[in-house]
Short mmCIF file of C-alpha atoms in Angstrom, two decimals:
data_model
loop_
_atom_site.label_atom_id
_atom_site.label_comp_id
_atom_site.label_asym_id
_atom_site.label_seq_id
_atom_site.Cartn_x
_atom_site.Cartn_y
_atom_site.Cartn_z
CA GLN X 191 114.14 102.76 91.81
CA VAL X 192 110.64 101.73 92.81
CA GLN X 193 108.06 101.92 90.04
CA LEU X 194 104.32 101.50 90.50
CA VAL X 195 102.01 101.36 87.49
CA GLU X 196 98.25 101.25 87.97
CA SER X 197 95.69 99.92 85.50
CA GLY X 198 92.11 98.73 85.39
CA GLY X 199 90.24 101.96 85.96
CA GLY X 200 87.24 102.92 83.89
CA SER X 201 83.59 103.85 83.94
CA VAL X 202 80.97 101.67 85.58
CA GLN X 203 77.39 102.02 86.77
CA ALA X 204 76.52 102.08 90.44
CA GLY X 205 76.42 98.59 91.87
CA GLY X 206 79.05 97.36 89.45
CA SER X 207 82.57 96.09 90.01
CA LEU X 208 86.09 96.88 88.89
CA ARG X 209 89.47 95.35 89.64
CA LEU X 210 92.47 97.62 89.76
CA SER X 211 96.01 96.35 89.30
CA CYS X 212 99.34 97.81 90.33
CA ALA X 213 102.53 96.42 88.83
CA ALA X 214 105.32 96.98 91.36
CA SER X 215 109.03 96.80 90.57
CA GLY X 216 112.41 98.06 91.69
CA PHE X 217 112.25 97.04 95.34
CA THR X 218 115.50 95.97 96.99
CA THR X 219 113.54 93.96 99.54
CA SER X 220 110.64 91.52 99.24
CA ARG X 221 109.08 92.85 102.43
CA TYR X 222 107.35 96.22 102.31
CA CYS X 223 103.95 97.86 102.71
CA ILE X 224 101.85 98.64 99.67
CA GLY X 225 98.36 99.96 99.30
CA TRP X 226 95.65 101.91 97.54
CA PHE X 227 94.60 105.51 97.93
CA ARG X 228 92.13 107.69 96.10
CA GLN X 229 91.54 111.37 95.61
CA ALA X 230 88.42 113.03 94.29
CA PRO X 231 88.44 116.61 93.00
CA GLY X 232 88.43 119.07 95.87
CA LYS X 233 88.93 116.36 98.47
CA GLU X 234 91.87 115.08 100.47
CA ARG X 235 93.66 111.90 99.50
CA GLU X 236 92.07 108.94 101.26
CA GLY X 237 93.78 105.71 102.24
CA LEU X 238 91.62 102.73 101.28
CA ALA X 239 93.57 99.56 101.95
CA SER X 240 97.14 98.47 102.46
CA ILE X 241 99.04 95.27 103.10
CA TRP X 242 102.33 94.00 104.42
CA THR X 243 103.90 91.80 101.75
CA GLY X 244 105.03 89.36 104.41
CA GLY X 245 101.39 88.44 104.89
CA VAL X 246 98.74 88.70 107.63
CA TYR X 247 98.67 92.43 108.27
CA THR X 248 96.17 94.52 106.32
CA TYR X 249 94.40 97.83 106.74
CA TYR X 250 90.99 98.84 105.40
CA ALA X 251 89.26 102.19 105.66
CA ASP X 252 85.78 101.99 107.16
CA SER X 253 84.37 103.49 103.97
CA VAL X 254 85.36 100.44 101.93
CA LYS X 255 85.24 97.54 104.39
CA GLY X 256 83.09 94.76 103.02
CA ARG X 257 83.11 96.20 99.49
CA PHE X 258 86.80 96.41 98.54
CA THR X 259 89.40 93.67 98.86
CA ILE X 260 93.15 94.10 98.59
CA ALA X 261 95.27 91.23 97.37
CA LEU X 262 98.89 90.68 96.44
CA ASP X 263 100.31 88.23 93.92
CA ASN X 264 103.83 87.63 95.20
CA THR X 265 104.82 85.72 92.08
CA ASP X 266 104.87 88.85 89.95
CA ASN X 267 104.59 91.65 92.54
CA THR X 268 101.16 92.74 91.39
CA LEU X 269 98.77 94.38 93.81
CA TYR X 270 95.04 94.23 93.22
CA LEU X 271 92.01 96.07 94.51
CA GLN X 272 88.72 94.31 93.88
CA MET X 273 85.96 96.86 94.15
CA ASN X 274 82.36 95.67 94.41
CA SER X 275 79.05 97.46 94.96
CA LEU X 276 80.51 100.66 93.61
CA LYS X 277 78.83 103.95 94.43
CA PRO X 278 78.99 107.32 92.69
CA GLU X 279 80.97 108.63 95.68
CA ASP X 280 83.70 106.14 94.80
CA THR X 281 84.50 108.25 91.75
CA ALA X 282 88.12 109.39 92.07
CA MET X 283 91.66 108.94 90.85
CA TYR X 284 93.04 105.78 92.42
CA TYR X 285 96.71 105.51 93.33
CA CYS X 286 99.02 102.69 94.31
CA ALA X 287 101.65 103.57 96.91
CA ALA X 288 104.47 101.75 98.68
CA GLU X 289 106.46 102.18 101.85
CA ILE X 290 109.77 100.49 102.62
CA PRO X 291 110.20 98.90 106.06
CA PRO X 292 109.92 99.45 108.89
CA CYS X 293 106.25 99.92 108.16
CA VAL X 294 102.80 98.94 109.31
CA PRO X 295 99.87 98.91 106.85
CA SER X 296 97.96 102.16 107.27
CA GLY X 297 95.85 104.71 105.46
CA ARG X 298 98.21 107.62 106.08
CA SER X 299 99.53 108.95 102.80
CA SER X 300 102.48 110.55 104.62
CA ASP X 301 103.75 107.06 105.49
CA PHE X 302 104.16 106.11 101.83
CA ASN X 303 107.13 107.32 99.83
CA SER X 304 106.58 105.82 96.36
CA TRP X 305 103.51 106.56 94.25
CA GLY X 306 102.08 105.58 90.91
CA ARG X 307 100.46 108.01 88.50
CA GLY X 308 96.95 106.81 89.16
CA THR X 309 94.01 105.35 87.28
CA GLN X 310 90.62 107.03 87.01
CA VAL X 311 87.46 105.35 88.30
CA THR X 312 84.11 106.88 87.43
CA VAL X 313 80.86 105.49 88.85
CA SER X 314 77.62 106.76 87.39
CA SER X 315 74.22 106.60 89.07
#
């Protein structure tokens, strides 16, 4: 059973940085898609970035390109999201999600079938 556990959220001032982590376990294959989503109150869930664990293929939403970086540590199956130049509009619950193959990194939440419980990020102005 796939388990995804997020950590690293918190409160930060605008312009600051945070790094989120997602500990992934329970996969029966070493090749899958995994990524980050967020959802603010009253808004739809938004796909931010995702990656194919086999390397090369990544997806970034336009809203975070150049500010957020997704990275995977294959040695311990930990996914990271480095978030720089944070803005108040980045305030949301951030989720880690995974999709078993066949898959292509995307921002579509319907593509992903395993989800973590989320970690809250709050950016103050």
